[in-house]
Amino acid sequence: MINALDHILQMAPYALAEMAPPPGKPLISLAQNESLRPPSPATTDAVVKALSGGALYPDPAWTYLRRELAGLHGLRAQDILCSNGSMELIGCIARAFAGPERAVLTPAHAYPFFRSAAQMVGARFDTAPEVTATVCVEALLQAVRTDTALVFIANPGNPTGTRIGIADLHRLRAGLRDDILLVIDEAYGEFADHLKEPVFDMVDSGATVVLRSFSKAYGMAGFRVGWGYAPPAIADEIRKVMNPNNVSLASQAAATAALKDQTYMRETCAMTAALRDGAASRLRQLGFHVLPSFTNFLLIDFGTPDTALSADTALRAEGIFLRPQTGAGLPTTLRMTIGPEHAMEAALRCLETWHGRTA
């Protein structure tokens, strides 16, 4: 039997959430950072209309989707890349710019798929310490080595929920060599857009890529649509390693329609923030340490790994699933997606009951 390449054999599979409720218990999933409500109703009509073209390949240039993104954000349409979720772009950037002689650097508690992308191309994966689970610019710059080629950061971060401001992002870019590509993953960017610190202009530095996703604020995780904005020379190289028909006909139509309904998306963000902040307040009143969040989830610190495991066990016994973060170097924490109000209430009541028994 043929074996995979050595660096693939050494990889662990990307860890997905494990969700199997006990018999008789309905599943309450607060583990995958999905939206608390469906996408805009406008997407339904768009998908139905697109079905008549199902015999044809999807538009490889994402013409209408690119045009809508460019108009909304004031960008150059030709420098936008659309993808099968932002994960595809992360993987393709690593394929194009990293490898055995080109290392990848991220913050210590970064999105775990950054590590997977580095491992898939045989690149060394380096990390830099964070400060209170927040990206530290100084630590990242100190961790740069002669063969560092890529720096990935998620801002806001996953699984932390924290973020750094535009001044820190510019300071990071200014401190990196010109031959290091900085990739800023803003999968949760819409939840922080009210702060009015857009980073797309950083792309004009020539060595920065900004990524976004339709999976979170737009409620379209099942459609698998992401996108990125890159300098022309960088975009050209990434495009070479992308599937030329990567975003389906229906997904392009749905995403284009969703962009035209900004009111609905902003309502989703506002509803999410209200439930998130209310949950954080209740959890802090119980004495839990909850990190500030600019996303659709909360990171809850239980103090010790055993306590986090005990809380997780109690939740799972009721069919409620949060996401343990041991794999991200945070073994004392659980990440709670902000779901519909009834799901949040069930999870919070369960934690209150568990806390009452263990206090």
GROMACS .gro file of C-alpha atoms in nm:
model
  359
    1MET     CA    1   0.000   0.000   0.000
    2ILE     CA    2   0.129   0.346  -0.082
    3ASN     CA    3   0.185   0.578   0.212
    4ALA     CA    4   0.108   0.945   0.225
    5LEU     CA    5   0.396   1.192   0.234
    6ASP     CA    6   0.578   1.203   0.565
    7HIS     CA    7   0.447   1.544   0.668
    8ILE     CA    8   0.090   1.428   0.601
    9LEU     CA    9   0.139   1.107   0.799
   10GLN     CA   10   0.248   1.318   1.096
   11MET     CA   11  -0.064   1.536   1.085
   12ALA     CA   12  -0.366   1.485   1.307
   13PRO     CA   13  -0.703   1.522   1.134
   14TYR     CA   14  -0.864   1.863   1.177
   15ALA     CA   15  -1.076   1.836   1.492
   16LEU     CA   16  -1.449   1.889   1.443
   17ALA     CA   17  -1.707   1.930   1.717
   18GLU     CA   18  -1.835   1.604   1.866
   19MET     CA   19  -2.210   1.623   1.921
   20ALA     CA   20  -2.409   1.314   2.018
   21PRO     CA   21  -2.681   1.396   2.274
   22PRO     CA   22  -2.791   1.133   2.526
   23PRO     CA   23  -3.101   0.931   2.434
   24GLY     CA   24  -3.414   1.138   2.476
   25LYS     CA   25  -3.233   1.472   2.487
   26PRO     CA   26  -3.267   1.716   2.198
   27LEU     CA   27  -2.940   1.846   2.057
   28ILE     CA   28  -2.854   2.204   2.148
   29SER     CA   29  -2.545   2.294   1.951
   30LEU     CA   30  -2.352   2.597   2.073
   31ALA     CA   31  -2.022   2.457   1.947
   32GLN     CA   32  -1.976   2.562   1.585
   33ASN     CA   33  -2.015   2.942   1.575
   34GLU     CA   34  -2.308   2.918   1.339
   35SER     CA   35  -2.552   3.207   1.311
   36LEU     CA   36  -2.847   3.225   1.547
   37ARG     CA   37  -3.087   3.266   1.253
   38PRO     CA   38  -3.108   3.169   0.885
   39PRO     CA   39  -2.972   3.387   0.605
   40SER     CA   40  -3.171   3.672   0.455
   41PRO     CA   41  -3.500   3.561   0.297
   42ALA     CA   42  -3.370   3.720  -0.022
   43THR     CA   43  -3.130   3.428  -0.061
   44THR     CA   44  -3.417   3.182  -0.110
   45ASP     CA   45  -3.550   3.348  -0.425
   46ALA     CA   46  -3.195   3.387  -0.557
   47VAL     CA   47  -3.120   3.017  -0.513
   48VAL     CA   48  -3.447   2.910  -0.676
   49LYS     CA   49  -3.372   3.127  -0.979
   50ALA     CA   50  -3.019   2.989  -1.000
   51LEU     CA   51  -3.137   2.628  -1.013
   52SER     CA   52  -3.240   2.656  -1.378
   53GLY     CA   53  -2.871   2.694  -1.464
   54GLY     CA   54  -2.765   2.386  -1.272
   55ALA     CA   55  -2.640   2.209  -1.585
   56LEU     CA   56  -2.369   2.471  -1.626
   57TYR     CA   57  -2.046   2.527  -1.435
   58PRO     CA   58  -2.052   2.824  -1.198
   59ASP     CA   59  -1.895   3.154  -1.300
   60PRO     CA   60  -1.519   3.107  -1.236
   61ALA     CA   61  -1.473   3.485  -1.210
   62TRP     CA   62  -1.755   3.531  -0.953
   63THR     CA   63  -1.856   3.837  -1.156
   64TYR     CA   64  -2.175   3.948  -0.980
   65LEU     CA   65  -2.054   3.852  -0.633
   66ARG     CA   66  -1.726   4.038  -0.682
   67ARG     CA   67  -1.911   4.343  -0.813
   68GLU     CA   68  -2.143   4.351  -0.512
   69LEU     CA   69  -1.854   4.311  -0.265
   70ALA     CA   70  -1.654   4.581  -0.436
   71GLY     CA   71  -1.942   4.826  -0.430
   72LEU     CA   72  -2.027   4.757  -0.067
   73HIS     CA   73  -1.672   4.792   0.066
   74GLY     CA   74  -1.522   5.034  -0.186
   75LEU     CA   75  -1.272   4.782  -0.323
   76ARG     CA   76  -1.125   4.688  -0.661
   77ALA     CA   77  -1.337   4.400  -0.791
   78GLN     CA   78  -1.046   4.244  -0.981
   79ASP     CA   79  -0.847   4.203  -0.656
   80ILE     CA   80  -1.124   4.010  -0.477
   81LEU     CA   81  -1.096   3.631  -0.459
   82CYS     CA   82  -1.404   3.426  -0.372
   83SER     CA   83  -1.370   3.083  -0.219
   84ASN     CA   84  -1.535   2.772  -0.083
   85GLY     CA   85  -1.541   2.917   0.268
   86SER     CA   86  -1.248   3.124   0.393
   87MET     CA   87  -1.074   2.798   0.484
   88GLU     CA   88  -1.006   2.739   0.114
   89LEU     CA   89  -0.824   3.071   0.086
   90ILE     CA   90  -0.622   3.001   0.401
   91GLY     CA   91  -0.510   2.669   0.256
   92CYS     CA   92  -0.434   2.816  -0.087
   93ILE     CA   93  -0.230   3.102   0.061
   94ALA     CA   94  -0.020   2.846   0.248
   95ARG     CA   95   0.021   2.640  -0.070
   96ALA     CA   96   0.137   2.942  -0.266
   97PHE     CA   97   0.367   3.107  -0.011
   98ALA     CA   98   0.477   2.853   0.255
   99GLY     CA   99   0.660   2.521   0.254
  100PRO     CA  100   0.956   2.330   0.398
  101GLU     CA  101   1.183   2.635   0.371
  102ARG     CA  102   0.917   2.898   0.447
  103ALA     CA  103   0.768   2.900   0.797
  104VAL     CA  104   0.426   3.015   0.921
  105LEU     CA  105   0.383   3.227   1.235
  106THR     CA  106   0.062   3.286   1.434
  107PRO     CA  107  -0.042   3.397   1.784
  108ALA     CA  108  -0.047   3.118   2.042
  109HIS     CA  109  -0.427   3.079   2.055
  110ALA     CA  110  -0.498   3.133   1.687
  111TYR     CA  111  -0.760   2.962   1.474
  112PRO     CA  112  -0.645   2.596   1.464
  113PHE     CA  113  -0.683   2.567   1.086
  114PHE     CA  114  -0.382   2.796   1.045
  115ARG     CA  115  -0.173   2.512   1.186
  116SER     CA  116  -0.340   2.258   0.956
  117ALA     CA  117  -0.269   2.474   0.651
  118ALA     CA  118   0.099   2.499   0.746
  119GLN     CA  119   0.125   2.125   0.807
  120MET     CA  120  -0.035   2.042   0.471
  121VAL     CA  121   0.253   2.211   0.290
  122GLY     CA  122   0.528   2.086   0.521
  123ALA     CA  123   0.596   2.429   0.669
  124ARG     CA  124   0.726   2.478   1.021
  125PHE     CA  125   0.453   2.626   1.242
  126ASP     CA  126   0.568   2.886   1.496
  127THR     CA  127   0.361   3.065   1.759
  128ALA     CA  128   0.404   3.379   1.967
  129PRO     CA  129   0.263   3.435   2.319
  130GLU     CA  130  -0.056   3.631   2.366
  131VAL     CA  131  -0.139   3.871   2.649
  132THR     CA  132  -0.469   3.794   2.823
  133ALA     CA  133  -0.569   3.584   2.520
  134THR     CA  134  -0.518   3.882   2.288
  135VAL     CA  135  -0.274   3.915   1.999
  136CYS     CA  136   0.052   4.076   2.112
  137VAL     CA  137   0.228   4.269   1.836
  138GLU     CA  138   0.561   4.280   2.017
  139ALA     CA  139   0.561   3.904   2.076
  140LEU     CA  140   0.482   3.834   1.712
  141LEU     CA  141   0.760   4.060   1.589
  142GLN     CA  142   1.007   3.902   1.831
  143ALA     CA  143   0.909   3.555   1.705
  144VAL     CA  144   0.988   3.633   1.342
  145ARG     CA  145   1.278   3.426   1.209
  146THR     CA  146   1.483   3.448   0.893
  147ASP     CA  147   1.263   3.192   0.715
  148THR     CA  148   0.926   3.333   0.829
  149ALA     CA  149   0.713   3.382   0.518
  150LEU     CA  150   0.355   3.402   0.644
  151VAL     CA  151   0.194   3.558   0.949
  152PHE     CA  152  -0.170   3.460   1.005
  153ILE     CA  153  -0.385   3.639   1.260
  154ALA     CA  154  -0.760   3.621   1.315
  155ASN     CA  155  -0.902   3.957   1.421
  156PRO     CA  156  -1.139   3.927   1.602
  157GLY     CA  157  -0.982   3.604   1.720
  158ASN     CA  158  -1.119   3.253   1.725
  159PRO     CA  159  -1.146   3.097   1.983
  160THR     CA  160  -1.072   3.400   2.202
  161GLY     CA  161  -1.318   3.657   2.069
  162THR     CA  162  -1.072   3.938   2.142
  163ARG     CA  163  -0.931   4.185   1.890
  164ILE     CA  164  -0.660   4.444   1.840
  165GLY     CA  165  -0.720   4.785   1.689
  166ILE     CA  166  -0.617   4.933   1.357
  167ALA     CA  167  -0.315   5.111   1.507
  168ASP     CA  168  -0.174   4.778   1.630
  169LEU     CA  169  -0.238   4.615   1.294
  170HIS     CA  170  -0.047   4.892   1.117
  171ARG     CA  171   0.232   4.860   1.374
  172LEU     CA  172   0.252   4.487   1.307
  173ARG     CA  173   0.267   4.539   0.931
  174ALA     CA  174   0.533   4.809   0.965
  175GLY     CA  175   0.747   4.581   1.184
  176LEU     CA  176   0.744   4.287   0.942
  177ARG     CA  177   0.987   4.248   0.654
  178ASP     CA  178   0.855   4.327   0.308
  179ASP     CA  179   0.893   3.961   0.208
  180ILE     CA  180   0.655   3.841   0.483
  181LEU     CA  181   0.289   3.816   0.387
  182LEU     CA  182   0.048   3.926   0.661
  183VAL     CA  183  -0.294   3.756   0.642
  184ILE     CA  184  -0.569   3.912   0.853
  185ASP     CA  185  -0.863   3.674   0.885
  186GLU     CA  186  -1.177   3.878   0.959
  187ALA     CA  187  -1.428   3.593   0.957
  188TYR     CA  188  -1.606   3.777   1.240
  189GLY     CA  189  -1.536   4.123   1.102
  190GLU     CA  190  -1.899   4.225   1.060
  191PHE     CA  191  -1.952   4.194   1.436
  192ALA     CA  192  -1.683   4.461   1.490
  193ASP     CA  193  -1.760   4.688   1.195
  194HIS     CA  194  -1.947   4.927   1.423
  195LEU     CA  195  -1.604   5.028   1.558
  196LYS     CA  196  -1.534   5.177   1.214
  197GLU     CA  197  -1.176   5.053   1.182
  198PRO     CA  198  -1.168   4.903   0.830
  199VAL     CA  199  -0.844   4.729   0.738
  200PHE     CA  200  -0.893   4.678   0.365
  201ASP     CA  201  -0.668   4.976   0.291
  202MET     CA  202  -0.377   4.780   0.440
  203VAL     CA  203  -0.383   4.566   0.127
  204ASP     CA  204  -0.229   4.859  -0.059
  205SER     CA  205   0.094   4.795   0.134
  206GLY     CA  206   0.154   4.515  -0.116
  207ALA     CA  207   0.209   4.240   0.141
  208THR     CA  208  -0.123   4.209   0.324
  209VAL     CA  209  -0.433   3.999   0.253
  210VAL     CA  210  -0.767   4.044   0.430
  211LEU     CA  211  -1.015   3.755   0.448
  212ARG     CA  212  -1.385   3.751   0.530
  213SER     CA  213  -1.666   3.494   0.539
  214PHE     CA  214  -2.038   3.462   0.477
  215SER     CA  215  -2.066   3.185   0.737
  216LYS     CA  216  -2.110   3.400   1.048
  217ALA     CA  217  -2.292   3.734   1.030
  218TYR     CA  218  -2.467   3.639   0.706
  219GLY     CA  219  -2.581   3.301   0.843
  220MET     CA  220  -2.459   3.108   0.540
  221ALA     CA  221  -2.227   2.840   0.681
  222GLY     CA  222  -2.401   2.573   0.474
  223PHE     CA  223  -2.339   2.761   0.149
  224ARG     CA  224  -1.958   2.768   0.201
  225VAL     CA  225  -1.866   3.113   0.071
  226GLY     CA  226  -1.563   3.315   0.176
  227TRP     CA  227  -1.366   3.591   0.012
  228GLY     CA  228  -1.040   3.778   0.031
  229TYR     CA  229  -0.889   4.105  -0.082
  230ALA     CA  230  -0.528   4.093  -0.196
  231PRO     CA  231  -0.268   4.296  -0.387
  232PRO     CA  232  -0.283   4.210  -0.759
  233ALA     CA  233   0.047   4.020  -0.768
  234ILE     CA  234  -0.049   3.818  -0.459
  235ALA     CA  235  -0.402   3.748  -0.588
  236ASP     CA  236  -0.260   3.618  -0.916
  237GLU     CA  237  -0.047   3.359  -0.737
  238ILE     CA  238  -0.323   3.246  -0.502
  239ARG     CA  239  -0.560   3.203  -0.796
  240LYS     CA  240  -0.323   2.950  -0.953
  241VAL     CA  241  -0.381   2.699  -0.671
  242MET     CA  242  -0.757   2.749  -0.634
  243ASN     CA  243  -1.022   2.525  -0.784
  244PRO     CA  244  -1.145   2.720  -1.090
  245ASN     CA  245  -1.509   2.631  -1.018
  246ASN     CA  246  -1.492   2.654  -0.641
  247VAL     CA  247  -1.811   2.843  -0.545
  248SER     CA  248  -2.130   2.677  -0.664
  249LEU     CA  249  -2.390   2.848  -0.879
  250ALA     CA  250  -2.642   2.851  -0.593
  251SER     CA  251  -2.389   2.978  -0.342
  252GLN     CA  252  -2.280   3.268  -0.563
  253ALA     CA  253  -2.642   3.367  -0.616
  254ALA     CA  254  -2.725   3.341  -0.245
  255ALA     CA  255  -2.421   3.540  -0.134
  256THR     CA  256  -2.490   3.815  -0.388
  257ALA     CA  257  -2.849   3.843  -0.264
  258ALA     CA  258  -2.738   3.845   0.100
  259LEU     CA  259  -2.504   4.138   0.036
  260LYS     CA  260  -2.796   4.341  -0.096
  261ASP     CA  261  -2.981   4.295   0.235
  262GLN     CA  262  -2.745   4.471   0.473
  263THR     CA  263  -3.033   4.560   0.705
  264TYR     CA  264  -3.098   4.192   0.777
  265MET     CA  265  -2.731   4.120   0.840
  266ARG     CA  266  -2.697   4.416   1.078
  267GLU     CA  267  -3.008   4.299   1.264
  268THR     CA  268  -2.843   3.959   1.305
  269CYS     CA  269  -2.530   4.123   1.447
  270ALA     CA  270  -2.736   4.336   1.687
  271MET     CA  271  -2.943   4.040   1.807
  272THR     CA  272  -2.625   3.839   1.856
  273ALA     CA  273  -2.453   4.116   2.051
  274ALA     CA  274  -2.751   4.160   2.283
  275LEU     CA  275  -2.770   3.789   2.366
  276ARG     CA  276  -2.390   3.767   2.394
  277ASP     CA  277  -2.359   4.058   2.635
  278GLY     CA  278  -2.651   3.937   2.843
  279ALA     CA  279  -2.501   3.590   2.872
  280ALA     CA  280  -2.160   3.733   2.962
  281SER     CA  281  -2.318   3.937   3.241
  282ARG     CA  282  -2.496   3.635   3.389
  283LEU     CA  283  -2.182   3.423   3.373
  284ARG     CA  284  -1.969   3.691   3.538
  285GLN     CA  285  -2.225   3.722   3.817
  286LEU     CA  286  -2.163   3.353   3.886
  287GLY     CA  287  -1.793   3.429   3.918
  288PHE     CA  288  -1.673   3.297   3.582
  289HIS     CA  289  -1.405   3.481   3.390
  290VAL     CA  290  -1.548   3.564   3.048
  291LEU     CA  291  -1.327   3.730   2.790
  292PRO     CA  292  -1.453   4.041   2.610
  293SER     CA  293  -1.591   3.932   2.274
  294PHE     CA  294  -1.633   4.103   1.937
  295THR     CA  295  -1.780   3.790   1.776
  296ASN     CA  296  -2.080   3.557   1.791
  297PHE     CA  297  -1.935   3.352   2.078
  298LEU     CA  298  -1.798   3.380   2.431
  299LEU     CA  299  -1.489   3.216   2.577
  300ILE     CA  300  -1.557   3.108   2.935
  301ASP     CA  301  -1.262   3.038   3.163
  302PHE     CA  302  -1.338   2.789   3.443
  303GLY     CA  303  -1.002   2.823   3.614
  304THR     CA  304  -0.878   2.465   3.588
  305PRO     CA  305  -0.899   2.189   3.325
  306ASP     CA  306  -1.089   1.964   3.566
  307THR     CA  307  -1.350   2.230   3.635
  308ALA     CA  308  -1.395   2.295   3.264
  309LEU     CA  309  -1.436   1.921   3.206
  310SER     CA  310  -1.692   1.898   3.486
  311ALA     CA  311  -1.898   2.182   3.337
  312ASP     CA  312  -1.873   2.031   2.990
  313THR     CA  313  -1.987   1.692   3.121
  314ALA     CA  314  -2.289   1.849   3.292
  315LEU     CA  315  -2.387   2.034   2.975
  316ARG     CA  316  -2.347   1.728   2.752
  317ALA     CA  317  -2.567   1.524   2.987
  318GLU     CA  318  -2.847   1.765   2.893
  319GLY     CA  319  -2.766   1.751   2.520
  320ILE     CA  320  -2.597   2.094   2.526
  321PHE     CA  321  -2.266   2.118   2.345
  322LEU     CA  322  -2.008   2.393   2.386
  323ARG     CA  323  -1.656   2.364   2.240
  324PRO     CA  324  -1.359   2.273   2.464
  325GLN     CA  325  -1.045   2.464   2.365
  326THR     CA  326  -0.762   2.236   2.476
  327GLY     CA  327  -0.647   2.211   2.114
  328ALA     CA  328  -0.600   2.588   2.105
  329GLY     CA  329  -0.388   2.583   2.421
  330LEU     CA  330  -0.674   2.693   2.648
  331PRO     CA  331  -0.760   2.379   2.849
  332THR     CA  332  -0.947   2.568   3.121
  333THR     CA  333  -1.203   2.710   2.879
  334LEU     CA  334  -1.521   2.632   2.687
  335ARG     CA  335  -1.634   2.837   2.388
  336MET     CA  336  -2.005   2.915   2.374
  337THR     CA  337  -2.160   3.007   2.040
  338ILE     CA  338  -2.437   3.265   2.071
  339GLY     CA  339  -2.741   3.072   1.953
  340PRO     CA  340  -3.117   3.132   1.958
  341GLU     CA  341  -3.257   3.267   2.284
  342HIS     CA  342  -3.409   2.936   2.394
  343ALA     CA  343  -3.078   2.754   2.342
  344MET     CA  344  -2.885   3.020   2.533
  345GLU     CA  345  -3.131   3.007   2.820
  346ALA     CA  346  -3.101   2.627   2.842
  347ALA     CA  347  -2.721   2.645   2.851
  348LEU     CA  348  -2.711   2.925   3.108
  349ARG     CA  349  -2.960   2.751   3.336
  350CYS     CA  350  -2.759   2.430   3.314
  351LEU     CA  351  -2.439   2.614   3.409
  352GLU     CA  352  -2.618   2.790   3.695
  353THR     CA  353  -2.743   2.454   3.827
  354TRP     CA  354  -2.398   2.295   3.787
  355HIS     CA  355  -2.234   2.592   3.961
  356GLY     CA  356  -2.480   2.564   4.249
  357ARG     CA  357  -2.387   2.198   4.299
  358THR     CA  358  -2.012   2.253   4.282
  359ALA     CA  359  -1.973   2.587   4.461
   0.00000   0.00000   0.00000
